[in-house]
Structures are given as C-alpha cells and as structure tokens.
PDB file of C-alpha atoms in Angstrom:
ATOM      1  CA  MET A   1     148.969 153.251 103.244  1.00  0.00           C
ATOM      2  CA  ALA A   2     145.879 152.342 101.262  1.00  0.00           C
ATOM      3  CA  SER A   3     145.196 149.254 103.382  1.00  0.00           C
ATOM      4  CA  ARG A   4     145.742 151.220 106.601  1.00  0.00           C
ATOM      5  CA  SER A   5     143.287 153.926 105.544  1.00  0.00           C
ATOM      6  CA  ARG A   6     140.709 151.304 104.675  1.00  0.00           C
ATOM      7  CA  THR A   7     141.125 149.750 108.096  1.00  0.00           C
ATOM      8  CA  GLU A   8     140.666 153.091 109.787  1.00  0.00           C
ATOM      9  CA  MET A   9     137.550 153.748 107.706  1.00  0.00           C
ATOM     10  CA  GLU A  10     136.092 150.342 108.650  1.00  0.00           C
ATOM     11  CA  LYS A  11     136.707 151.076 112.319  1.00  0.00           C
ATOM     12  CA  LYS A  12     134.977 154.437 112.017  1.00  0.00           C
ATOM     13  CA  ARG A  13     131.938 152.706 110.509  1.00  0.00           C
ATOM     14  CA  GLY A  14     131.860 150.221 113.399  1.00  0.00           C
ATOM     15  CA  ARG A  15     132.623 147.195 111.250  1.00  0.00           C
ATOM     16  CA  PRO A  16     134.922 144.411 112.506  1.00  0.00           C
ATOM     17  CA  THR A  17     138.411 144.429 110.981  1.00  0.00           C
ATOM     18  CA  ASP A  18     141.153 141.893 110.690  1.00  0.00           C
ATOM     19  CA  ASP A  19     142.900 143.562 113.648  1.00  0.00           C
ATOM     20  CA  ASP A  20     139.928 142.771 115.935  1.00  0.00           C
ATOM     21  CA  THR A  21     140.163 139.681 118.093  1.00  0.00           C
ATOM     22  CA  PRO A  22     137.025 137.648 118.923  1.00  0.00           C
ATOM     23  CA  VAL A  23     137.072 139.284 122.348  1.00  0.00           C
ATOM     24  CA  ASP A  24     137.128 142.715 120.730  1.00  0.00           C
ATOM     25  CA  ARG A  25     134.135 141.858 118.570  1.00  0.00           C
ATOM     26  CA  ARG A  26     132.198 140.602 121.568  1.00  0.00           C
ATOM     27  CA  LYS A  27     132.888 143.822 123.434  1.00  0.00           C
ATOM     28  CA  LYS A  28     131.661 145.928 120.523  1.00  0.00           C
ATOM     29  CA  SER A  29     128.389 144.005 120.035  1.00  0.00           C
ATOM     30  CA  PRO A  30     125.226 145.144 121.868  1.00  0.00           C
ATOM     31  CA  ARG A  31     124.807 143.659 125.323  1.00  0.00           C
ATOM     32  CA  MET A  32     122.426 140.663 125.401  1.00  0.00           C
ATOM     33  CA  LEU A  33     119.218 141.238 127.350  1.00  0.00           C
ATOM     34  CA  ARG A  34     119.085 138.839 130.240  1.00  0.00           C
ATOM     35  CA  CYS A  35     115.741 137.454 131.440  1.00  0.00           C
ATOM     36  CA  PRO A  36     115.034 138.700 134.955  1.00  0.00           C
ATOM     37  CA  HIS A  37     114.850 136.038 137.647  1.00  0.00           C
ATOM     38  CA  ALA A  38     111.086 136.606 137.991  1.00  0.00           C
ATOM     39  CA  PHE A  39     110.455 135.279 134.467  1.00  0.00           C
ATOM     40  CA  LYS A  40     112.094 131.961 135.291  1.00  0.00           C
ATOM     41  CA  ALA A  41     109.133 130.932 137.439  1.00  0.00           C
ATOM     42  CA  SER A  42     107.476 127.621 136.551  1.00  0.00           C
ATOM     43  CA  PHE A  43     103.888 127.367 135.326  1.00  0.00           C
ATOM     44  CA  ALA A  44     103.419 125.256 138.452  1.00  0.00           C
ATOM     45  CA  ASP A  45     103.472 128.529 140.415  1.00  0.00           C
ATOM     46  CA  LEU A  46     100.068 129.555 138.984  1.00  0.00           C
ATOM     47  CA  PRO A  47      97.885 130.604 141.958  1.00  0.00           C
ATOM     48  CA  SER A  48      95.520 127.816 142.970  1.00  0.00           C
ATOM     49  CA  ASP A  49      92.440 130.080 142.996  1.00  0.00           C
ATOM     50  CA  LEU A  50      93.148 131.191 139.428  1.00  0.00           C
ATOM     51  CA  LEU A  51      93.768 127.595 138.379  1.00  0.00           C
ATOM     52  CA  MET A  52      90.449 126.526 139.929  1.00  0.00           C
ATOM     53  CA  HIS A  53      88.660 129.330 138.081  1.00  0.00           C
ATOM     54  CA  LEU A  54      90.210 128.302 134.753  1.00  0.00           C
ATOM     55  CA  ALA A  55      89.486 124.597 135.272  1.00  0.00           C
ATOM     56  CA  ALA A  56      85.909 124.976 136.587  1.00  0.00           C
ATOM     57  CA  PRO A  57      84.254 124.333 133.167  1.00  0.00           C
ATOM     58  CA  PHE A  58      86.568 121.411 132.259  1.00  0.00           C
ATOM     59  CA  ASP A  59      85.127 118.012 131.419  1.00  0.00           C
ATOM     60  CA  MET A  60      86.548 114.901 133.094  1.00  0.00           C
ATOM     61  CA  PRO A  61      89.273 114.029 130.521  1.00  0.00           C
ATOM     62  CA  THR A  62      90.548 117.618 130.402  1.00  0.00           C
ATOM     63  CA  LEU A  63      90.511 117.891 134.196  1.00  0.00           C
ATOM     64  CA  TRP A  64      92.503 114.692 134.606  1.00  0.00           C
ATOM     65  CA  ALA A  65      95.009 115.807 131.986  1.00  0.00           C
ATOM     66  CA  ALA A  66      95.510 119.107 133.828  1.00  0.00           C
ATOM     67  CA  SER A  67      95.856 117.246 137.137  1.00  0.00           C
ATOM     68  CA  MET A  68      98.738 115.237 135.706  1.00  0.00           C
ATOM     69  CA  ALA A  69     100.696 118.331 134.654  1.00  0.00           C
ATOM     70  CA  CYS A  70     102.512 118.655 137.975  1.00  0.00           C
ATOM     71  CA  GLN A  71     102.132 117.949 141.686  1.00  0.00           C
ATOM     72  CA  SER A  72     100.969 121.472 142.575  1.00  0.00           C
ATOM     73  CA  TRP A  73      98.225 121.359 139.927  1.00  0.00           C
ATOM     74  CA  ARG A  74      97.161 117.929 141.133  1.00  0.00           C
ATOM     75  CA  GLU A  75      96.721 119.231 144.660  1.00  0.00           C
ATOM     76  CA  ALA A  76      95.010 122.453 143.587  1.00  0.00           C
ATOM     77  CA  LEU A  77      92.497 120.621 141.393  1.00  0.00           C
ATOM     78  CA  ARG A  78      91.550 117.993 143.990  1.00  0.00           C
ATOM     79  CA  PRO A  79      88.179 119.696 144.807  1.00  0.00           C
ATOM     80  CA  LEU A  80      87.177 119.650 141.138  1.00  0.00           C
ATOM     81  CA  ARG A  81      88.050 115.972 140.809  1.00  0.00           C
ATOM     82  CA  GLU A  82      85.903 115.274 143.870  1.00  0.00           C
ATOM     83  CA  ALA A  83      83.138 117.357 142.254  1.00  0.00           C
ATOM     84  CA  MET A  84      83.253 115.154 139.153  1.00  0.00           C
ATOM     85  CA  VAL A  85      82.603 112.067 141.306  1.00  0.00           C
ATOM     86  CA  LEU A  86      79.687 113.823 143.004  1.00  0.00           C
ATOM     87  CA  LEU A  87      78.357 114.936 139.619  1.00  0.00           C
ATOM     88  CA  ARG A  88      78.357 111.360 138.356  1.00  0.00           C
ATOM     89  CA  LEU A  89      76.530 110.149 141.476  1.00  0.00           C
ATOM     90  CA  GLY A  90      73.971 112.919 141.014  1.00  0.00           C
ATOM     91  CA  LYS A  91      73.302 111.822 137.435  1.00  0.00           C
ATOM     92  CA  TRP A  92      72.869 108.216 138.556  1.00  0.00           C
ATOM     93  CA  TYR A  93      70.274 109.239 141.127  1.00  0.00           C
ATOM     94  CA  LYS A  94      68.541 111.626 138.730  1.00  0.00           C
ATOM     95  CA  HIS A  95      68.038 108.971 136.048  1.00  0.00           C
ATOM     96  CA  GLY A  96      67.709 105.956 138.367  1.00  0.00           C
ATOM     97  CA  ARG A  97      70.630 104.145 136.761  1.00  0.00           C
ATOM     98  CA  GLY A  98      73.831 103.176 138.534  1.00  0.00           C
ATOM     99  CA  PRO A  99      75.347 100.678 140.972  1.00  0.00           C
ATOM    100  CA  GLY A 100      72.773  99.958 143.677  1.00  0.00           C
ATOM    101  CA  ILE A 101      70.291 102.509 142.260  1.00  0.00           C
ATOM    102  CA  SER A 102      67.029 101.067 140.973  1.00  0.00           C
ATOM    103  CA  ARG A 103      64.868 104.172 140.543  1.00  0.00           C
ATOM    104  CA  PRO A 104      65.211 107.960 140.238  1.00  0.00           C
ATOM    105  CA  ASN A 105      65.757 109.936 143.434  1.00  0.00           C
ATOM    106  CA  PRO A 106      65.630 113.656 142.560  1.00  0.00           C
ATOM    107  CA  SER A 107      66.347 114.899 146.092  1.00  0.00           C
ATOM    108  CA  ARG A 108      69.534 112.827 146.380  1.00  0.00           C
ATOM    109  CA  ALA A 109      70.527 113.905 142.869  1.00  0.00           C
ATOM    110  CA  LEU A 110      70.160 117.575 143.771  1.00  0.00           C
ATOM    111  CA  GLU A 111      72.115 117.009 146.973  1.00  0.00           C
ATOM    112  CA  TYR A 112      75.086 115.614 145.054  1.00  0.00           C
ATOM    113  CA  PHE A 113      74.899 118.305 142.375  1.00  0.00           C
ATOM    114  CA  LEU A 114      74.992 121.047 145.022  1.00  0.00           C
ATOM    115  CA  LYS A 115      77.964 119.417 146.744  1.00  0.00           C
ATOM    116  CA  GLY A 116      79.774 119.365 143.408  1.00  0.00           C
ATOM    117  CA  ALA A 117      78.842 123.001 142.817  1.00  0.00           C
ATOM    118  CA  ASP A 118      80.250 123.944 146.247  1.00  0.00           C
ATOM    119  CA  ARG A 119      83.565 122.447 145.152  1.00  0.00           C
ATOM    120  CA  GLY A 120      83.640 124.761 142.142  1.00  0.00           C
ATOM    121  CA  SER A 121      82.371 122.567 139.283  1.00  0.00           C
ATOM    122  CA  ALA A 122      80.519 124.614 136.669  1.00  0.00           C
ATOM    123  CA  ALA A 123      78.935 121.450 135.242  1.00  0.00           C
ATOM    124  CA  ALA A 124      77.493 120.606 138.674  1.00  0.00           C
ATOM    125  CA  MET A 125      76.142 124.161 138.933  1.00  0.00           C
ATOM    126  CA  VAL A 126      74.338 123.688 135.619  1.00  0.00           C
ATOM    127  CA  ASP A 127      72.828 120.319 136.618  1.00  0.00           C
ATOM    128  CA  ALA A 128      71.669 121.705 139.950  1.00  0.00           C
ATOM    129  CA  GLY A 129      70.234 124.705 138.106  1.00  0.00           C
ATOM    130  CA  LEU A 130      68.334 122.408 135.757  1.00  0.00           C
ATOM    131  CA  MET A 131      66.738 120.600 138.678  1.00  0.00           C
ATOM    132  CA  TYR A 132      65.769 123.866 140.360  1.00  0.00           C
ATOM    133  CA  TRP A 133      64.285 125.042 137.034  1.00  0.00           C
ATOM    134  CA  GLU A 134      62.217 121.851 136.715  1.00  0.00           C
ATOM    135  CA  MET A 135      61.020 122.356 140.303  1.00  0.00           C
ATOM    136  CA  GLY A 136      59.862 125.895 139.475  1.00  0.00           C
ATOM    137  CA  ARG A 137      62.572 127.496 141.625  1.00  0.00           C
ATOM    138  CA  LYS A 138      63.770 129.666 138.769  1.00  0.00           C
ATOM    139  CA  GLY A 139      65.511 132.292 140.890  1.00  0.00           C
ATOM    140  CA  GLU A 140      67.824 129.682 142.399  1.00  0.00           C
ATOM    141  CA  ALA A 141      68.354 128.151 138.963  1.00  0.00           C
ATOM    142  CA  GLN A 142      69.348 131.504 137.489  1.00  0.00           C
ATOM    143  CA  GLU A 143      71.800 132.139 140.329  1.00  0.00           C
ATOM    144  CA  LEU A 144      73.592 128.866 139.610  1.00  0.00           C
ATOM    145  CA  TYR A 145      73.524 129.430 135.849  1.00  0.00           C
ATOM    146  CA  ASN A 146      75.064 132.847 136.395  1.00  0.00           C
ATOM    147  CA  LYS A 147      77.959 131.364 138.395  1.00  0.00           C
ATOM    148  CA  ALA A 148      78.574 128.721 135.728  1.00  0.00           C
ATOM    149  CA  ALA A 149      78.319 131.303 132.943  1.00  0.00           C
ATOM    150  CA  GLU A 150      80.881 133.571 134.588  1.00  0.00           C
ATOM    151  CA  LEU A 151      83.234 130.585 134.747  1.00  0.00           C
ATOM    152  CA  GLY A 152      82.891 130.130 130.979  1.00  0.00           C
ATOM    153  CA  HIS A 153      80.560 127.105 130.890  1.00  0.00           C
ATOM    154  CA  GLN A 154      78.747 127.254 127.540  1.00  0.00           C
ATOM    155  CA  VAL A 155      75.585 125.454 128.690  1.00  0.00           C
ATOM    156  CA  GLY A 156      75.398 127.727 131.710  1.00  0.00           C
ATOM    157  CA  GLN A 157      75.737 130.781 129.454  1.00  0.00           C
ATOM    158  CA  CYS A 158      72.987 129.550 127.140  1.00  0.00           C
ATOM    159  CA  ASN A 159      70.654 128.630 129.998  1.00  0.00           C
ATOM    160  CA  LEU A 160      71.253 132.005 131.614  1.00  0.00           C
ATOM    161  CA  GLY A 161      70.202 133.619 128.334  1.00  0.00           C
ATOM    162  CA  VAL A 162      66.981 131.592 128.407  1.00  0.00           C
ATOM    163  CA  CYS A 163      66.357 132.798 131.976  1.00  0.00           C
ATOM    164  CA  TYR A 164      66.570 136.413 130.825  1.00  0.00           C
ATOM    165  CA  LEU A 165      64.161 135.730 127.947  1.00  0.00           C
ATOM    166  CA  GLU A 166      61.587 133.910 130.086  1.00  0.00           C
ATOM    167  CA  ALA A 167      61.721 136.173 133.133  1.00  0.00           C
ATOM    168  CA  ASP A 168      58.582 137.990 134.339  1.00  0.00           C
ATOM    169  CA  GLN A 169      60.295 141.125 133.046  1.00  0.00           C
ATOM    170  CA  PRO A 170      62.292 139.817 130.057  1.00  0.00           C
ATOM    171  CA  ASN A 171      65.683 141.280 129.252  1.00  0.00           C
ATOM    172  CA  PRO A 172      66.329 140.168 125.654  1.00  0.00           C
ATOM    173  CA  GLU A 173      69.459 142.323 125.284  1.00  0.00           C
ATOM    174  CA  GLU A 174      71.121 140.516 128.194  1.00  0.00           C
ATOM    175  CA  ALA A 175      69.898 137.182 126.823  1.00  0.00           C
ATOM    176  CA  VAL A 176      71.500 137.922 123.466  1.00  0.00           C
ATOM    177  CA  ARG A 177      74.791 138.821 125.178  1.00  0.00           C
ATOM    178  CA  TRP A 178      75.019 135.395 126.795  1.00  0.00           C
ATOM    179  CA  PHE A 179      73.780 133.537 123.713  1.00  0.00           C
ATOM    180  CA  TYR A 180      76.467 135.270 121.673  1.00  0.00           C
ATOM    181  CA  ARG A 181      79.259 134.291 124.071  1.00  0.00           C
ATOM    182  CA  ALA A 182      78.248 130.623 124.004  1.00  0.00           C
ATOM    183  CA  ALA A 183      77.592 130.716 120.256  1.00  0.00           C
ATOM    184  CA  GLN A 184      81.042 132.130 119.568  1.00  0.00           C
ATOM    185  CA  ALA A 185      82.493 129.277 121.613  1.00  0.00           C
ATOM    186  CA  GLY A 186      80.694 126.786 119.327  1.00  0.00           C
ATOM    187  CA  TYR A 187      77.691 125.679 121.402  1.00  0.00           C
ATOM    188  CA  ALA A 188      75.022 124.717 118.863  1.00  0.00           C
ATOM    189  CA  ARG A 189      71.972 125.361 121.053  1.00  0.00           C
ATOM    190  CA  ALA A 190      73.171 128.900 121.793  1.00  0.00           C
ATOM    191  CA  GLN A 191      73.776 129.435 118.078  1.00  0.00           C
ATOM    192  CA  TYR A 192      70.185 128.384 117.408  1.00  0.00           C
ATOM    193  CA  ASN A 193      68.839 130.692 120.138  1.00  0.00           C
ATOM    194  CA  LEU A 194      70.890 133.590 118.782  1.00  0.00           C
ATOM    195  CA  ALA A 195      69.516 132.874 115.298  1.00  0.00           C
ATOM    196  CA  LEU A 196      65.974 132.952 116.692  1.00  0.00           C
ATOM    197  CA  CYS A 197      66.607 136.337 118.306  1.00  0.00           C
ATOM    198  CA  LEU A 198      67.880 137.685 114.975  1.00  0.00           C
ATOM    199  CA  HIS A 199      64.916 136.093 113.186  1.00  0.00           C
ATOM    200  CA  LYS A 200      62.254 137.417 115.587  1.00  0.00           C
ATOM    201  CA  GLY A 201      63.913 140.712 116.529  1.00  0.00           C
ATOM    202  CA  ARG A 202      64.338 139.917 120.222  1.00  0.00           C
ATOM    203  CA  GLY A 203      67.132 142.038 121.677  1.00  0.00           C
ATOM    204  CA  LEU A 204      68.408 142.730 118.174  1.00  0.00           C
ATOM    205  CA  LYS A 205      67.086 144.149 114.924  1.00  0.00           C
ATOM    206  CA  ILE A 206      65.649 141.550 112.573  1.00  0.00           C
ATOM    207  CA  ASN A 207      68.400 140.345 110.256  1.00  0.00           C
ATOM    208  CA  MET A 208      67.527 137.219 108.302  1.00  0.00           C
ATOM    209  CA  GLU A 209      70.934 136.898 106.643  1.00  0.00           C
ATOM    210  CA  ASN A 210      72.682 136.755 110.006  1.00  0.00           C
ATOM    211  CA  ALA A 211      69.928 134.562 111.420  1.00  0.00           C
ATOM    212  CA  ALA A 212      70.354 132.077 108.580  1.00  0.00           C
ATOM    213  CA  LYS A 213      74.123 132.086 109.091  1.00  0.00           C
ATOM    214  CA  TRP A 214      73.676 131.066 112.724  1.00  0.00           C
ATOM    215  CA  TYR A 215      70.979 128.524 111.826  1.00  0.00           C
ATOM    216  CA  VAL A 216      73.444 126.846 109.474  1.00  0.00           C
ATOM    217  CA  ARG A 217      76.225 126.825 112.074  1.00  0.00           C
ATOM    218  CA  ALA A 218      73.880 125.361 114.684  1.00  0.00           C
ATOM    219  CA  ALA A 219      72.594 122.773 112.205  1.00  0.00           C
ATOM    220  CA  GLU A 220      76.130 121.744 111.343  1.00  0.00           C
ATOM    221  CA  GLY A 221      76.756 121.425 115.084  1.00  0.00           C
ATOM    222  CA  GLY A 222      73.906 118.921 115.424  1.00  0.00           C
ATOM    223  CA  CYS A 223      70.977 121.077 116.586  1.00  0.00           C
ATOM    224  CA  VAL A 224      67.877 119.399 115.130  1.00  0.00           C
ATOM    225  CA  ARG A 225      65.671 122.500 115.365  1.00  0.00           C
ATOM    226  CA  ALA A 226      68.286 124.470 113.496  1.00  0.00           C
ATOM    227  CA  MET A 227      68.343 121.799 110.779  1.00  0.00           C
ATOM    228  CA  TYR A 228      64.607 122.280 110.273  1.00  0.00           C
ATOM    229  CA  ASN A 229      64.893 126.082 110.125  1.00  0.00           C
ATOM    230  CA  THR A 230      67.879 125.848 107.785  1.00  0.00           C
ATOM    231  CA  SER A 231      65.756 123.722 105.473  1.00  0.00           C
ATOM    232  CA  LEU A 232      63.003 126.355 105.526  1.00  0.00           C
ATOM    233  CA  CYS A 233      65.515 129.120 104.734  1.00  0.00           C
ATOM    234  CA  TYR A 234      66.812 127.198 101.718  1.00  0.00           C
ATOM    235  CA  SER A 235      63.280 126.336 100.644  1.00  0.00           C
ATOM    236  CA  THR A 236      61.924 129.901 100.755  1.00  0.00           C
ATOM    237  CA  GLY A 237      65.150 131.760  99.918  1.00  0.00           C
ATOM    238  CA  GLU A 238      64.795 133.776 103.130  1.00  0.00           C
ATOM    239  CA  GLY A 239      68.281 134.620 104.408  1.00  0.00           C
ATOM    240  CA  LEU A 240      69.906 132.102 102.055  1.00  0.00           C
ATOM    241  CA  ALA A 241      69.962 131.665  98.307  1.00  0.00           C
ATOM    242  CA  GLN A 242      67.070 129.366  97.401  1.00  0.00           C
ATOM    243  CA  ASN A 243      68.281 125.800  96.944  1.00  0.00           C
ATOM    244  CA  LEU A 244      65.618 123.083  96.975  1.00  0.00           C
ATOM    245  CA  ARG A 245      68.139 120.243  96.962  1.00  0.00           C
ATOM    246  CA  ARG A 246      69.789 121.527 100.152  1.00  0.00           C
ATOM    247  CA  ALA A 247      66.368 122.197 101.636  1.00  0.00           C
ATOM    248  CA  ARG A 248      65.451 118.523 101.162  1.00  0.00           C
ATOM    249  CA  GLU A 249      68.797 117.380 102.574  1.00  0.00           C
ATOM    250  CA  TRP A 250      68.413 119.402 105.768  1.00  0.00           C
ATOM    251  CA  MET A 251      64.766 118.376 106.136  1.00  0.00           C
ATOM    252  CA  LYS A 252      65.828 114.732 105.915  1.00  0.00           C
ATOM    253  CA  ARG A 253      68.562 115.247 108.534  1.00  0.00           C
ATOM    254  CA  ALA A 254      66.114 116.987 110.864  1.00  0.00           C
ATOM    255  CA  ALA A 255      63.621 114.134 110.409  1.00  0.00           C
ATOM    256  CA  LYS A 256      66.276 111.539 111.189  1.00  0.00           C
ATOM    257  CA  GLY A 257      67.208 113.588 114.240  1.00  0.00           C
ATOM    258  CA  GLY A 258      63.678 113.375 115.590  1.00  0.00           C
ATOM    259  CA  HIS A 259      62.077 116.723 114.660  1.00  0.00           C
ATOM    260  CA  CYS A 260      58.385 115.846 114.376  1.00  0.00           C
ATOM    261  CA  LYS A 261      57.431 118.533 111.821  1.00  0.00           C
ATOM    262  CA  ALA A 262      60.451 117.570 109.729  1.00  0.00           C
ATOM    263  CA  GLN A 263      59.323 113.942 109.893  1.00  0.00           C
ATOM    264  CA  TYR A 264      55.953 114.983 108.475  1.00  0.00           C
ATOM    265  CA  GLU A 265      57.525 117.078 105.716  1.00  0.00           C
ATOM    266  CA  HIS A 266      60.038 114.342 104.881  1.00  0.00           C
ATOM    267  CA  GLY A 267      57.250 111.793 104.846  1.00  0.00           C
ATOM    268  CA  LEU A 268      55.374 113.920 102.292  1.00  0.00           C
ATOM    269  CA  GLN A 269      58.485 114.135 100.128  1.00  0.00           C
ATOM    270  CA  LEU A 270      58.892 110.349 100.267  1.00  0.00           C
ATOM    271  CA  TYR A 271      55.206 109.900  99.425  1.00  0.00           C
ATOM    272  CA  SER A 272      55.563 112.192  96.413  1.00  0.00           C
ATOM    273  CA  SER A 273      58.598 110.245  95.217  1.00  0.00           C
ATOM    274  CA  GLY A 274      56.738 106.920  95.495  1.00  0.00           C
ATOM    275  CA  ASP A 275      58.740 105.434  98.407  1.00  0.00           C
ATOM    276  CA  MET A 276      55.640 104.321 100.286  1.00  0.00           C
ATOM    277  CA  VAL A 277      57.159 102.139 103.008  1.00  0.00           C
ATOM    278  CA  GLU A 278      59.671 104.798 104.035  1.00  0.00           C
ATOM    279  CA  ALA A 279      56.957 107.464 103.806  1.00  0.00           C
ATOM    280  CA  LEU A 280      54.771 105.435 106.158  1.00  0.00           C
ATOM    281  CA  VAL A 281      57.608 105.188 108.685  1.00  0.00           C
ATOM    282  CA  TYR A 282      58.053 108.960 108.955  1.00  0.00           C
ATOM    283  CA  LEU A 283      54.359 109.777 108.757  1.00  0.00           C
ATOM    284  CA  GLU A 284      53.681 107.320 111.573  1.00  0.00           C
ATOM    285  CA  LEU A 285      56.482 108.835 113.661  1.00  0.00           C
ATOM    286  CA  ALA A 286      55.062 112.314 113.080  1.00  0.00           C
ATOM    287  CA  THR A 287      51.566 111.121 113.985  1.00  0.00           C
ATOM    288  CA  ARG A 288      52.769 109.595 117.231  1.00  0.00           C
ATOM    289  CA  ALA A 289      54.582 112.846 118.040  1.00  0.00           C
ATOM    290  CA  GLY A 290      51.305 114.756 117.750  1.00  0.00           C
ATOM    291  CA  VAL A 291      51.445 116.230 114.233  1.00  0.00           C
ATOM    292  CA  ASN A 292      47.759 115.975 113.357  1.00  0.00           C
ATOM    293  CA  ASP A 293      48.229 116.802 109.673  1.00  0.00           C
ATOM    294  CA  ALA A 294      50.288 113.631 109.269  1.00  0.00           C
ATOM    295  CA  THR A 295      47.411 111.314 110.163  1.00  0.00           C
ATOM    296  CA  HIS A 296      45.386 111.708 106.960  1.00  0.00           C
ATOM    297  CA  THR A 297      48.340 111.107 104.634  1.00  0.00           C
ATOM    298  CA  ARG A 298      49.476 108.165 106.752  1.00  0.00           C
ATOM    299  CA  ASP A 299      46.070 106.515 106.372  1.00  0.00           C
ATOM    300  CA  ILE A 300      46.186 106.973 102.580  1.00  0.00           C
ATOM    301  CA  VAL A 301      49.626 105.329 102.471  1.00  0.00           C
ATOM    302  CA  LEU A 302      48.419 102.474 104.690  1.00  0.00           C
ATOM    303  CA  GLN A 303      45.618 101.661 102.255  1.00  0.00           C
ATOM    304  CA  SER A 304      48.058 101.479  99.336  1.00  0.00           C
ATOM    305  CA  LEU A 305      50.400  98.952 100.966  1.00  0.00           C
ATOM    306  CA  SER A 306      50.217  95.206 101.349  1.00  0.00           C
ATOM    307  CA  GLN A 307      50.000  93.582 104.768  1.00  0.00           C
ATOM    308  CA  ALA A 308      53.669  92.562 104.567  1.00  0.00           C
ATOM    309  CA  SER A 309      54.783  96.114 103.724  1.00  0.00           C
ATOM    310  CA  ARG A 310      52.717  97.513 106.585  1.00  0.00           C
ATOM    311  CA  ALA A 311      54.312  95.046 108.986  1.00  0.00           C
ATOM    312  CA  ARG A 312      57.782  95.961 107.739  1.00  0.00           C
ATOM    313  CA  ALA A 313      57.091  99.667 108.229  1.00  0.00           C
ATOM    314  CA  ARG A 314      55.605  99.074 111.673  1.00  0.00           C
ATOM    315  CA  LEU A 315      58.717  97.158 112.716  1.00  0.00           C
ATOM    316  CA  ARG A 316      60.890 100.037 111.470  1.00  0.00           C
ATOM    317  CA  VAL A 317      58.881 102.481 113.569  1.00  0.00           C
ATOM    318  CA  GLU A 318      59.204 100.385 116.730  1.00  0.00           C
ATOM    319  CA  ASP A 319      62.964 100.068 116.283  1.00  0.00           C
ATOM    320  CA  TRP A 320      63.509 103.698 115.215  1.00  0.00           C
ATOM    321  CA  ARG A 321      65.963 105.861 117.161  1.00  0.00           C
ATOM    322  CA  PRO A 322      67.027 109.420 116.354  1.00  0.00           C
ATOM    323  CA  SER A 323      70.393 109.643 114.650  1.00  0.00           C
TER     324      SER A 323
END
C-alpha cells in the first residue's frame, strides 16, 4: 500500500515512475520546437544587392575570401573584383608606375577610378574623389566621398568630414559625426581629426581630456601628427598627467615618422644630451623641411663637429626615410 501511494503521488507531481515506459516519458515531455523550413535557408541565399553593399568597402584579400565562400557569392561579387583591377590600373596611371606606364597620366587614372566606382567599389570612389579634390572640383569629390562613407569606408567617412569642415559654409557638427564613425572603427587619421575638434571646440565643446585620449589612440595607430600632439600633452600636462619621459618618447617617434617640428624638437633634445651627430641629422632634416628655427642650432652643431662626423651625418640625412 505504501509503495502504491508513493507511486500515485509521483504521478500527481508529474514525475516519471517505474511504471512508465520510455514511450510514456516521451509523451509526457514538452514537445520539441521544430525550426521552420524558412530558417533552413543557406547563407548563399543572401540577396546580391545586399551582398554588394556589405562588400563595397572590402580590400582585395577580404573580397577574394568572400568570393570563395560559394558559387552564388562569387557571381554576385564579380563587379567588385573587376573594380579592384580597375582601381589598380588607376593607381598605376596616377603614379606613373606599372607595366608599360612610364609617366603619370591623371586623366587615365581618373577614368579607371570612375569605372571602378561605377561597379560599386568604395575604395575607387575615394580615389576618384581625391583626384577631383586635387583638381578643385570639390563638389564632385564630396559626392563620391558621401557614397563611400555610406558604404562604411573609413577613409571616405574621414574625407567627408574634412569636406564639411572646409566648405564655404562649414558644418562642423556634421564633420564630427563622420569623424566619430571612422574613429570608432579604428581609423587613425579620423581619430586625430576628432581630437582636433575636441581640442579647438569645432562642432563640440572643448574637452582636453577627451582630445588627449583620441590623440593617444591616433598616435598608437601610426598618425605622426597625433604623436607630436600626444608629446605636447604629456609635456604640458594638458589633458594627460604630465610625464616628461613619455613626452620625449612620443616626440622621438614623431620625428622618426617625418614630422618636421618634432624633428626640430628631437634635435634640440639630442643636442642637449651631447649626441651631436644624431642632433645634426634631425636638425638638418627639420631645416630642409622649412623649420627656420632649426637653422641656427644646426650651424652651431656643424661648427662643433669634425669633417668626418659632418660627412657621416650628411650621409645619414641623404639615406633617411620615415619609419
């Protein structure tokens, strides 16, 4: 009796009992949700226009990888692969370097860039926009930048921001919006431009702490101008805790990257530390770049060095390349 009552109690509570068969237990369990047939569709069924939109800002390796995903993607992305070939030809003609190309041909370069842009390449839109900008046709440049920016191309977003800042009727708020989108995506030049807007109060309230944060991120991303400004922030304690060691480190990196004012400042630091040959190298580089203040100190260093040391420094200058 006791065991029977326990069994009845277990059944009332909905628990399986020894009397249940596996079939009984299966019947009493909740019904499994079945995936509708619509959710079994392959990723290959992605609409080609949406796929083209997503792939428009891809670089060549990423585009080729996407093209190898499946046959339908390969067919859908054919125009973008053709655009990459046209983009490369445009760059060859722009710089005068490539098979059978002996000198720059800007008109042919623009022709190829525009053909690539017509096939949906955001990179080709940006290169065509750059050429229009250099030609003074800024309205056409901005139109192309806008298309590239809407497709998610970081350079296009940054350049569009510059267009809004340098327009006859500037729109700094709109410029900041595009700088921020590219900066969030990790584009160092946009991070630097956003930092400048925060520093100067263009489109935003002045906020040196946030400006310094973006200067540092841009500097770490390789932006030479941001390296110089990061050094100044550390040197003065404006936006960052004052740290003269880090200030010198960033000034040195900016100088090695080719920033002419940083080369002058770094040359002064080397002169103060007694490294005359290295000081002469950077002071000479700064002088050649047009930093007039560097000339006087360079001449003082020249007088203190032997002929052999001068020759060694001169050779270093001739062979110097930004790192």
